[in-house]
Coordinates of C-alpha atoms in Angstrom, one line a residue:
M10 CA 18.4 9.8 -2.5
A11 CA 16.6 13.1 -2.7
D12 CA 15.7 14.3 0.8
E13 CA 11.7 14.0 0.4
L14 CA 12.5 10.6 0.1
S15 CA 14.9 10.2 3.2
L16 CA 14.3 9.0 6.2
A17 CA 17.6 9.9 8.0
G18 CA 17.4 11.1 11.1
K19 CA 13.8 9.4 11.8
A20 CA 13.0 6.7 14.3
A21 CA 10.5 4.0 13.3
V22 CA 8.4 1.3 15.2
V23 CA 7.6 -2.0 13.1
T24 CA 5.3 -4.8 14.6
G25 CA 6.1 -8.1 13.4
A26 CA 9.3 -7.4 12.0
G27 CA 10.6 -10.5 12.3
A28 CA 10.0 -12.1 9.3
G29 CA 7.9 -12.0 6.1
L30 CA 6.1 -8.4 5.5
G31 CA 7.3 -7.1 8.5
R32 CA 10.9 -7.7 8.1
S33 CA 11.2 -6.3 4.4
E34 CA 9.6 -3.1 5.5
A35 CA 11.8 -2.8 8.7
L36 CA 14.8 -3.2 5.9
A37 CA 13.2 -0.5 3.9
L38 CA 13.1 1.6 6.6
A39 CA 16.4 1.4 8.1
D40 CA 17.9 1.3 4.1
A41 CA 16.4 4.8 3.7
G42 CA 18.4 5.8 6.8
A43 CA 16.0 5.0 9.8
A44 CA 16.8 3.3 12.9
V45 CA 13.9 0.9 13.7
V46 CA 12.4 -0.8 17.1
I47 CA 12.1 -4.6 15.6
N48 CA 9.3 -5.8 17.1
D49 CA 8.2 -9.4 17.3
M50 CA 7.4 -12.4 19.6
T51 CA 10.2 -14.4 19.1
D52 CA 14.3 -14.0 18.8
R53 CA 13.7 -13.4 15.1
A54 CA 13.6 -9.7 16.4
D55 CA 17.3 -10.0 17.3
E56 CA 18.2 -11.2 13.9
V57 CA 16.6 -8.6 12.0
V58 CA 18.3 -6.1 14.0
S59 CA 21.5 -7.5 13.3
E60 CA 20.8 -7.2 9.6
I61 CA 20.3 -3.8 9.9
V62 CA 23.2 -3.3 12.0
A63 CA 25.6 -5.0 9.8
A64 CA 24.7 -3.1 7.1
G65 CA 25.5 0.1 9.0
G66 CA 22.0 1.0 10.5
K67 CA 20.6 1.2 13.7
A68 CA 18.0 -1.0 15.5
V69 CA 17.1 -2.1 18.5
A70 CA 14.6 -5.5 19.5
V71 CA 11.7 -5.2 21.4
K72 CA 10.2 -8.3 22.2
G73 CA 6.6 -9.2 23.1
D74 CA 3.0 -9.3 22.3
V75 CA 1.7 -6.7 20.5
S76 CA -1.6 -6.2 21.9
D77 CA 0.1 -5.4 25.4
W78 CA -0.4 -2.0 25.8
A79 CA 2.3 -1.4 28.2
L80 CA 4.8 -3.1 25.6
A81 CA 3.0 -1.1 23.3
Q82 CA 4.2 2.0 25.2
S83 CA 7.3 0.6 25.7
M84 CA 8.3 0.5 22.1
I85 CA 7.5 4.2 22.1
D86 CA 9.5 5.1 24.8
T87 CA 12.6 2.9 23.1
A88 CA 12.4 4.6 20.0
V89 CA 12.8 8.3 21.8
S90 CA 15.4 7.1 24.6
Q91 CA 17.1 5.2 21.9
F92 CA 17.1 6.9 19.1
G93 CA 15.8 10.7 20.1
S94 CA 12.5 10.5 18.2
M95 CA 9.8 9.1 17.1
D96 CA 8.1 9.2 14.1
I97 CA 6.8 6.5 12.1
L98 CA 4.5 3.5 13.2
V99 CA 4.6 0.8 11.0
N100 CA 1.8 -1.7 12.2
N101 CA 2.2 -5.3 10.7
A102 CA 1.8 -7.8 13.0
G103 CA -0.8 -10.6 12.6
I104 CA -2.1 -14.1 12.9
T105 CA -4.6 -16.3 11.0
R106 CA -6.8 -18.5 12.9
D107 CA -9.0 -20.2 9.5
T108 CA -12.3 -21.5 10.3
M109 CA -16.0 -21.1 8.6
I110 CA -18.4 -19.3 10.4
F111 CA -19.8 -22.5 12.0
N112 CA -17.0 -23.2 13.1
L113 CA -16.0 -20.3 14.8
T114 CA -14.7 -21.0 18.2
E115 CA -14.7 -17.9 20.7
D116 CA -10.5 -18.4 21.1
K117 CA -10.6 -18.2 17.3
W118 CA -12.3 -15.1 17.4
D119 CA -10.4 -13.5 20.3
D120 CA -7.1 -14.0 19.6
V121 CA -7.2 -13.0 15.8
L122 CA -9.0 -9.6 16.8
R123 CA -6.5 -9.6 19.6
V124 CA -3.3 -9.3 17.9
H125 CA -4.5 -7.2 14.6
L126 CA -6.7 -5.3 15.6
K127 CA -5.8 -4.4 19.4
G128 CA -2.7 -4.3 18.6
H129 CA -2.9 -2.2 15.8
A130 CA -5.1 0.1 18.4
A131 CA -2.8 -0.1 21.4
T132 CA 0.9 1.1 19.4
S133 CA -1.8 3.8 17.7
H134 CA -2.5 5.2 20.8
A135 CA 0.8 5.6 22.5
A136 CA 2.2 6.8 19.5
S137 CA -0.8 9.4 19.1
V138 CA -0.3 10.5 22.9
H139 CA 3.7 10.8 21.7
W140 CA 2.7 13.1 18.8
R141 CA 0.0 15.3 20.3
N142 CA 2.0 16.1 23.3
L143 CA 5.2 17.2 21.7
S144 CA 2.8 19.0 19.2
K145 CA 1.3 21.2 22.2
E146 CA 5.0 21.2 23.7
T147 CA 6.1 22.8 20.9
G148 CA 3.2 24.5 19.3
Q149 CA 3.9 22.9 16.1
P150 CA 2.9 19.8 13.8
V151 CA 5.1 17.3 14.2
Y152 CA 6.3 14.6 11.6
G153 CA 4.5 11.2 12.5
R154 CA 3.5 8.4 10.1
V155 CA 1.3 5.8 10.6
V156 CA 1.5 2.7 8.4
N157 CA -1.5 0.0 9.3
T158 CA -1.8 -3.4 7.6
A159 CA -5.1 -4.2 6.2
S160 CA -5.9 -6.6 3.7
E161 CA -8.5 -7.1 0.6
A162 CA -10.6 -9.0 3.4
F163 CA -11.9 -6.2 4.7
L164 CA -13.7 -5.6 1.3
F165 CA -14.8 -9.3 0.5
G166 CA -15.3 -11.5 3.4
P167 CA -13.8 -14.6 2.6
A168 CA -16.0 -17.4 3.5
G169 CA -13.2 -19.2 5.5
Q170 CA -11.6 -16.2 7.7
P171 CA -14.6 -14.4 9.5
N172 CA -12.5 -12.9 12.4
Y173 CA -9.2 -12.3 10.0
G174 CA -11.8 -10.0 7.7
A175 CA -13.6 -8.3 10.6
A176 CA -10.2 -7.7 12.2
K177 CA -8.6 -5.7 8.8
A178 CA -12.0 -3.8 8.2
G179 CA -11.3 -2.7 11.9
I180 CA -7.9 -1.4 11.1
V181 CA -9.3 -0.1 7.9
A182 CA -11.6 2.4 10.0
L183 CA -8.8 2.6 13.0
T184 CA -6.6 4.0 10.2
L185 CA -9.2 6.3 9.0
S186 CA -10.1 7.6 12.7
T187 CA -6.4 8.1 12.8
A188 CA -6.0 10.0 10.2
N189 CA -8.8 12.1 10.8
G190 CA -7.9 12.8 14.7
M191 CA -4.5 13.5 14.0
H192 CA -4.5 15.7 11.3
K193 CA -4.1 19.0 12.8
Y194 CA -0.8 17.7 14.7
G195 CA 0.8 16.8 11.6
V196 CA 0.3 13.3 11.8
K197 CA -0.7 11.2 8.4
A198 CA -2.2 7.8 8.6
N199 CA -2.6 5.3 5.9
A200 CA -3.4 1.6 5.3
I201 CA -2.1 -0.8 3.2
C202 CA -3.7 -3.9 2.0
P203 CA -0.4 -6.1 0.7
R204 CA -0.4 -9.3 -1.5
A205 CA 2.7 -11.1 -0.7
R206 CA 4.1 -14.2 -0.1
T207 CA 4.9 -15.0 3.3
E208 CA 4.6 -17.8 6.3
M209 CA 1.5 -16.4 6.9
T210 CA 0.3 -16.7 3.1
A211 CA 2.2 -20.2 2.4
D212 CA -0.7 -22.0 1.6
T213 CA -2.9 -19.4 -0.2
F214 CA -0.7 -18.4 -3.2
D215 CA 0.5 -21.0 -5.4
A216 CA 4.2 -21.6 -5.7
N217 CA 6.3 -18.5 -7.7
T218 CA 7.2 -19.8 -11.2
A219 CA 7.8 -16.6 -12.4
S220 CA 11.2 -15.7 -13.7
G221 CA 13.1 -12.5 -12.3
V222 CA 11.6 -10.9 -9.3
D223 CA 8.7 -12.6 -7.5
P224 CA 5.4 -10.8 -8.1
L225 CA 4.1 -11.4 -4.5
A226 CA 7.8 -10.5 -3.1
P227 CA 7.3 -8.7 0.2
E228 CA 10.3 -6.7 -1.3
R229 CA 7.4 -5.0 -3.4
V230 CA 5.1 -3.7 -0.2
G231 CA 8.3 -2.0 1.3
T232 CA 8.6 0.3 -1.3
L233 CA 5.2 1.6 -0.5
V234 CA 5.7 1.6 3.1
R235 CA 9.1 3.4 2.7
Y236 CA 7.4 5.8 0.7
L237 CA 4.4 6.6 2.8
S238 CA 6.6 6.9 5.6
S239 CA 9.2 9.7 4.2
P240 CA 8.5 13.2 3.6
A241 CA 7.2 13.3 0.3
S242 CA 4.0 11.6 1.6
H243 CA 3.0 14.8 3.5
E244 CA -0.1 15.3 1.6
I245 CA -0.9 11.8 1.7
T246 CA -3.2 10.7 4.7
G247 CA -6.7 8.6 5.3
Q248 CA -6.2 6.6 2.0
V249 CA -6.1 2.9 1.6
F250 CA -3.8 1.1 -0.7
V251 CA -3.8 -2.2 -2.7
V252 CA -0.2 -3.2 -3.3
Y253 CA 1.5 -6.2 -4.8
G254 CA 3.4 -7.2 -8.3
N255 CA 4.2 -4.0 -10.1
M256 CA 1.4 -1.9 -8.9
V257 CA -0.4 0.1 -6.0
T258 CA -3.9 0.9 -6.3
L259 CA -6.0 3.5 -4.1
M260 CA -9.2 2.7 -3.4
D261 CA -12.1 4.6 -3.7
S262 CA -14.5 5.8 -0.8
P263 CA -17.5 3.4 -1.0
K264 CA -20.2 5.1 -2.9
I265 CA -24.2 4.9 -3.2
E266 CA -25.3 2.2 -5.6
H267 CA -29.2 2.9 -5.3
K268 CA -31.5 4.6 -3.7
F269 CA -35.0 3.2 -3.0
V270 CA -37.8 5.9 -2.0
A271 CA -40.9 6.2 -0.9
A272 CA -43.8 7.3 -2.5
D273 CA -45.5 8.6 0.3
G274 CA -42.7 9.3 2.8
T275 CA -43.1 5.9 4.5
F276 CA -42.1 2.3 3.1
T277 CA -45.2 0.0 3.5
P278 CA -43.7 -3.4 3.5
E279 CA -45.8 -4.1 0.3
E280 CA -43.6 -1.3 -1.4
M281 CA -40.2 -1.9 -0.1
N282 CA -40.6 -5.5 -1.3
E283 CA -41.4 -4.2 -5.2
Q284 CA -38.9 -1.6 -4.7
L285 CA -36.0 -4.2 -3.8
S286 CA -37.1 -7.4 -5.3
T287 CA -37.5 -5.3 -8.6
Y288 CA -34.1 -4.3 -8.7
F289 CA -32.5 -7.8 -7.4
E290 CA -34.6 -9.7 -9.5
G291 CA -31.8 -12.1 -11.4
R292 CA -29.4 -11.1 -9.7
D293 CA -27.3 -13.4 -6.9
R294 CA -25.4 -10.1 -5.3
Y295 CA -23.0 -13.1 -3.4
N296 CA -19.3 -11.6 -3.0
T297 CA -16.9 -13.7 -4.2
Y298 CA -13.4 -13.6 -2.8
A299 CA -11.6 -12.9 -5.9
A300 CA -8.3 -11.5 -4.6
Y301 CA -6.9 -14.8 -3.5
S302 CA -7.2 -18.1 -4.1
L303 CA -8.6 -19.4 -0.9
A304 CA -9.3 -23.0 -2.0
A305 CA -6.3 -24.2 0.7
I306 CA -7.5 -21.6 3.1
E307 CA -11.5 -23.3 3.2
K308 CA -10.4 -26.7 2.8
D309 CA -8.6 -26.7 6.2
A310 CA -11.6 -24.3 7.5
L311 CA -14.4 -26.7 6.8
K312 CA -13.0 -29.1 9.2
T313 CA -14.5 -29.9 12.0
E314 CA -13.2 -28.8 15.1

């Protein structure tokens, strides 16, 4: 393996790594030589640790709720104490509580935002404190990689997942802030929007009927995470990638579509109506969430609470 792709001597923390994407990402990092702290709420974390160790790698489990800031700190501390460094953070833990906005409950909002967004923030904070302190001690940039898990839901606002879409939008903003705030310390932070067949998406994607490797196999996402965690990615930060099948798509920053300008410097209601109505005439600017087949999600979400 080329040195720039090797993670030998590096230590990683992967949240939600007991199954699905997190497990595949943890295994990919371990295969590249990284020692891995496996986080999950369940004993499946121990199973992934055993799998890595059996293959000749190094891993340890830290079980618990990723949104607990004390637990997030313990993950970073465990990487340092057990493996001698903390170099890579992969945030993957998440849940869904599908519902239409008119059926949304406070609990369903809080649960999804807590696990996804607060969970990402807790570990990102703990890791950033560690890297900033280390950079100040050494007077040099550190090796730091953050890979956060967003979703195309942040772009399209799925009708049956207002909580999930909002959380994923927050994760993208958090990632960009981390990239900007930690750049001078050497840390690279990027977000991925994966499409993968996992327990969480079991009712979203149709069954795989393709021959060969499943185009939605989590392992395809693990390859990108492995790359973004490697020395080879040293020039990539503050980016958002969509990944599935045989492709990785780099998202562009939002662009201005059109600018409306008041003729005399200040809009009157009539002039604003004239300009905007003319521009949007005959166009229903409703965003169809075409990235996924959401029929199953929205069917369940429409149910009365």
